Amino acid sequence: MEIIRASENRKYKLIKSLAQKKYRDEHGLFIIEGEKFVNDIPKGEEPVFFIFSEEYCRKNKDPRQNGFNSVVLADSLYGKLSDAVTPQGIAAVCRKRDFSLNSIMTGKSLIVILEELNNPGNVGTIIRTAAAAGADAVIVSKNSADIYSPKVLQATASAIFSLPIVTDVDVCDAILFLKNSGVTVYGSSLGSLNDFYDLDYTGSAAFVVGNEARGVSEEALKLCDKDFIIPISEKVDSLNASTAATVMLFEAIRQRQKPIRKAGGCTQK
């Protein structure tokens, strides 16, 4: 079993470069890290190769270590690669997933549209929440945080593999496409006279979640079928974007009475 010890190694340089978006885009690859994340890779989306640290190999008899598509790094090199505070010593290089607006349509759709969300934690958390709610897809507009960045991936808790995600789209084009496909599009607005809880989300629905600082843009709101305001206490100005998305998704699920619970109920991690 070969162990890479030199930072000049070509494969190690490729792995290291994937920390930057331009190289992820260039190669069409991204890195996931951690045992659970690696084990959650679905069949049919096998990674290009697995990555192990020397320490992981010493402590674990993982059958993947000796495969043709495995790389073992010296602990010092793996430490430079890892974005985790306490690296587990297992990672994988995966191919970026490619979805179009046409490919995400289902019979009764539940979709989230992220308009220029810049915070990686918000983007990742909304992807995770959408997967937990049984949503059909997430649409991420241009100028949003890269869904394959380490911080977004960490916040998804491996949900990046759980549902289709369409990226780098014009938000207005996406709204028009959904409307033409029979999806009712909703946008939140502080100036709306419609109480969020008074609207009907039992049909095909898409929620636009706006930029953290500006909210949903005027251009996008004009295209939405309906706007609303989520009622909150006067003590607080607004909700965090990921919190607002959670409220939207689970109210739609409540109205549809869609069973999503697993044995044991909800857990927090």
Coordinates of C-alpha atoms in Angstrom, one line a residue:
M1 CA 0.0 0.0 0.0
E2 CA 1.6 3.2 -1.2
I3 CA 1.6 6.1 1.2
I4 CA 1.9 9.7 -0.2
R5 CA 4.4 11.7 1.8
A6 CA 5.5 14.4 -0.6
S7 CA 3.4 17.6 -1.0
E8 CA 4.6 17.7 -4.6
N9 CA 2.8 14.5 -5.4
R10 CA 0.4 15.1 -8.4
K11 CA -2.6 13.4 -6.8
Y12 CA -2.1 15.2 -3.5
K13 CA -1.8 18.6 -5.3
L14 CA -5.1 17.8 -7.1
I15 CA -6.8 17.0 -3.7
K16 CA -5.4 20.1 -2.1
S17 CA -6.6 22.3 -5.0
L18 CA -10.2 21.3 -4.5
A19 CA -10.3 23.6 -1.5
Q20 CA -10.8 26.4 -4.0
K21 CA -13.9 26.9 -6.1
K22 CA -12.1 27.5 -9.4
Y23 CA -10.5 24.1 -9.2
R24 CA -13.7 22.4 -8.1
D25 CA -15.3 23.9 -11.2
E26 CA -12.4 23.1 -13.5
H27 CA -12.2 19.4 -12.5
G28 CA -15.9 18.9 -11.7
L29 CA -14.9 17.4 -8.3
F30 CA -15.3 18.1 -4.6
I31 CA -14.2 16.6 -1.3
I32 CA -16.3 15.3 1.5
E33 CA -14.8 14.4 4.9
G34 CA -15.8 12.2 7.8
E35 CA -16.8 8.6 8.3
K36 CA -20.6 9.2 8.2
F37 CA -20.4 11.5 5.2
V38 CA -18.3 9.0 3.3
N39 CA -20.6 6.1 4.3
D40 CA -23.7 8.1 3.1
I41 CA -22.5 8.3 -0.5
P42 CA -25.3 6.6 -2.4
K43 CA -24.9 3.7 -4.8
G44 CA -24.4 4.9 -8.3
E45 CA -22.4 7.9 -7.1
E46 CA -19.2 6.2 -6.1
P47 CA -16.3 8.5 -5.4
V48 CA -13.4 9.0 -7.8
F49 CA -11.2 7.8 -4.9
F50 CA -11.2 7.5 -1.1
I51 CA -8.6 9.3 1.1
F52 CA -7.2 7.9 4.3
S53 CA -4.7 9.1 6.8
E54 CA -2.0 6.8 8.1
E55 CA -3.4 7.0 11.6
Y56 CA -6.9 5.9 10.3
C57 CA -5.3 2.9 8.6
R58 CA -3.5 1.9 11.7
K59 CA -6.7 2.0 13.8
N60 CA -9.3 0.7 11.4
K61 CA -9.5 -2.3 9.1
D62 CA -11.5 -0.6 6.4
P63 CA -11.7 -2.8 3.2
R64 CA -11.7 0.3 1.1
Q65 CA -8.1 1.1 2.1
N66 CA -6.6 -1.5 -0.3
G67 CA -8.8 -0.7 -3.3
F68 CA -7.5 0.6 -6.6
N69 CA -9.3 3.9 -6.0
S70 CA -7.8 4.6 -2.5
V71 CA -5.1 7.1 -1.5
V72 CA -3.3 7.0 1.9
L73 CA -1.7 10.2 3.0
A74 CA 1.0 10.8 5.6
D75 CA -0.6 12.2 8.7
S76 CA 1.1 15.5 8.2
L77 CA -0.3 15.9 4.7
Y78 CA -3.8 14.8 5.7
G79 CA -3.7 17.4 8.5
K80 CA -3.1 20.1 5.9
L81 CA -5.9 18.8 3.8
S82 CA -8.6 18.5 6.5
D83 CA -11.0 21.3 7.3
A84 CA -12.1 19.6 10.6
V85 CA -10.8 20.6 14.0
T86 CA -10.4 16.9 14.8
P87 CA -9.9 15.0 11.5
Q88 CA -11.3 11.5 11.4
G89 CA -8.8 10.5 8.8
I90 CA -11.3 9.5 6.1
A91 CA -12.5 11.5 3.1
A92 CA -13.5 11.1 -0.5
V93 CA -13.2 12.9 -3.8
C94 CA -16.6 12.9 -5.5
R95 CA -17.9 14.1 -8.8
K96 CA -20.1 17.2 -8.8
R97 CA -23.8 16.5 -9.3
D98 CA -25.5 18.0 -12.3
F99 CA -29.2 18.9 -12.3
S100 CA -31.3 21.1 -14.6
L101 CA -34.6 22.8 -13.9
N102 CA -36.3 20.3 -16.2
S103 CA -35.0 17.3 -14.3
I104 CA -36.4 18.3 -10.9
M105 CA -40.1 18.5 -11.7
T106 CA -42.3 15.9 -10.0
G107 CA -46.1 15.4 -9.7
K108 CA -46.6 17.7 -6.7
S109 CA -43.4 19.6 -6.1
L110 CA -42.1 21.2 -3.0
I111 CA -39.1 23.4 -3.8
V112 CA -36.8 26.0 -2.2
I113 CA -35.2 28.8 -4.2
L114 CA -32.2 30.5 -2.6
E115 CA -31.6 34.0 -3.9
E116 CA -28.1 35.1 -3.5
L117 CA -27.6 33.5 0.0
N118 CA -24.0 34.3 0.9
N119 CA -23.6 32.6 4.2
P120 CA -22.4 29.0 3.8
G121 CA -24.0 27.9 7.0
N122 CA -27.4 29.1 5.9
V123 CA -27.1 27.4 2.5
G124 CA -26.0 24.1 4.0
T125 CA -28.6 24.2 6.7
I126 CA -31.4 24.9 4.2
I127 CA -30.3 21.9 2.1
R128 CA -30.3 19.7 5.1
T129 CA -33.7 21.0 6.2
A130 CA -35.2 20.6 2.7
A131 CA -34.0 17.0 2.7
A132 CA -35.4 16.4 6.2
A133 CA -38.8 17.9 5.1
G134 CA -38.9 15.6 2.0
A135 CA -38.7 18.5 -0.4
D136 CA -38.2 17.6 -4.1
A137 CA -35.4 20.0 -4.9
V138 CA -33.3 23.1 -4.0
I139 CA -32.5 25.8 -6.5
V140 CA -29.5 28.0 -5.8
S141 CA -29.1 31.2 -7.7
K142 CA -26.0 32.8 -9.0
N143 CA -23.9 34.8 -6.5
S144 CA -24.8 32.3 -3.7
A145 CA -22.3 30.4 -1.6
D146 CA -20.9 27.4 -3.5
I147 CA -22.7 24.3 -2.4
Y148 CA -19.5 22.3 -2.7
S149 CA -17.4 24.5 -0.3
P150 CA -16.3 22.7 2.9
K151 CA -18.5 24.9 5.1
V152 CA -21.6 24.3 3.1
L153 CA -21.0 20.6 2.9
Q154 CA -20.4 20.4 6.7
A155 CA -23.7 22.2 7.3
T156 CA -25.6 19.8 5.0
A157 CA -24.6 16.9 7.3
S158 CA -24.3 14.7 4.1
A159 CA -27.8 15.8 2.8
I160 CA -26.0 17.0 -0.4
F161 CA -26.7 13.5 -1.7
S162 CA -30.3 13.4 -0.6
L163 CA -32.1 15.6 -3.2
P164 CA -31.5 17.3 -6.5
I165 CA -29.8 20.8 -6.3
V166 CA -29.8 23.1 -9.3
T167 CA -27.1 25.7 -9.1
D168 CA -26.0 28.9 -10.7
V169 CA -29.3 29.9 -12.2
D170 CA -31.0 33.3 -12.6
V171 CA -33.6 33.5 -9.9
C172 CA -36.2 35.2 -12.2
D173 CA -35.7 32.6 -14.9
A174 CA -36.2 29.9 -12.3
I175 CA -39.4 31.5 -11.0
L176 CA -40.8 31.8 -14.5
F177 CA -39.9 28.2 -15.3
L178 CA -41.7 26.9 -12.2
K179 CA -44.8 29.0 -12.8
N180 CA -45.0 27.8 -16.4
S181 CA -44.7 24.2 -14.9
G182 CA -47.7 24.7 -12.7
V183 CA -45.8 25.5 -9.5
T184 CA -47.1 28.3 -7.3
V185 CA -44.2 30.5 -6.2
Y186 CA -44.3 32.3 -2.8
G187 CA -42.0 35.0 -1.6
S188 CA -41.6 36.6 1.8
S189 CA -41.9 40.4 2.1
L190 CA -42.0 42.7 5.1
G191 CA -44.5 44.8 3.3
S192 CA -47.0 42.0 2.6
L193 CA -50.5 42.0 4.0
N194 CA -50.8 38.2 3.8
D195 CA -50.2 36.2 6.9
F196 CA -48.0 33.2 6.0
Y197 CA -50.2 30.8 7.9
D198 CA -53.4 31.9 6.0
L199 CA -52.1 30.7 2.6
D200 CA -52.6 27.3 1.0
Y201 CA -49.4 25.2 0.3
T202 CA -51.1 21.9 -0.5
G203 CA -50.4 22.2 -4.2
S204 CA -47.1 22.3 -6.0
A205 CA -45.2 25.1 -4.2
A206 CA -41.9 26.9 -4.2
F207 CA -40.6 29.2 -1.6
V208 CA -38.1 32.0 -2.4
V209 CA -35.6 32.6 0.4
G210 CA -33.9 36.0 0.0
N211 CA -30.4 37.3 0.6
E212 CA -29.5 37.6 4.3
A213 CA -29.2 41.4 4.2
R214 CA -31.7 42.4 1.5
G215 CA -34.4 39.7 1.6
V216 CA -36.2 38.7 -1.6
S217 CA -35.4 41.1 -4.4
E218 CA -38.1 43.4 -5.9
E219 CA -37.6 41.7 -9.3
A220 CA -38.2 38.3 -7.8
L221 CA -41.2 39.4 -5.7
K222 CA -43.0 40.9 -8.7
L223 CA -42.8 37.5 -10.4
C224 CA -44.0 35.5 -7.4
D225 CA -47.6 34.4 -7.4
K226 CA -48.1 35.4 -3.8
D227 CA -46.2 37.2 -1.1
F228 CA -46.5 36.8 2.6
I229 CA -45.0 37.8 6.0
I230 CA -44.2 35.4 8.7
P231 CA -45.6 36.8 12.0
I232 CA -43.0 37.2 14.7
S233 CA -42.7 39.0 18.0
E234 CA -42.1 42.8 17.9
K235 CA -39.0 42.2 20.0
V236 CA -37.2 40.7 16.9
D237 CA -36.8 42.4 13.5
S238 CA -36.5 39.3 11.4
L239 CA -35.7 35.6 11.2
N240 CA -32.5 34.0 10.1
A241 CA -32.7 32.8 6.5
S242 CA -32.4 29.1 7.4
T243 CA -34.9 29.4 10.2
A244 CA -37.4 31.1 7.9
A245 CA -36.9 28.3 5.3
T246 CA -37.6 25.7 8.0
V247 CA -40.9 27.4 9.0
M248 CA -41.9 27.5 5.3
L249 CA -41.1 23.9 4.5
F250 CA -42.6 22.4 7.6
E251 CA -45.8 24.4 7.4
A252 CA -46.2 23.1 3.8
I253 CA -45.6 19.6 5.1
R254 CA -48.1 20.1 7.9
Q255 CA -50.8 21.2 5.5
R256 CA -50.1 18.3 3.2
Q257 CA -49.9 15.9 6.2
K258 CA -47.0 14.2 4.5
P259 CA -45.5 11.5 6.8
I260 CA -41.8 12.1 7.1
R261 CA -41.1 10.8 10.7
K262 CA -38.7 8.0 11.2
A263 CA -38.8 5.6 14.2
G264 CA -37.5 7.5 17.2
G265 CA -38.7 10.9 16.2
C266 CA -36.6 14.0 15.7
T267 CA -33.0 14.3 17.0
Q268 CA -30.7 17.2 17.2
K269 CA -27.0 17.1 16.2

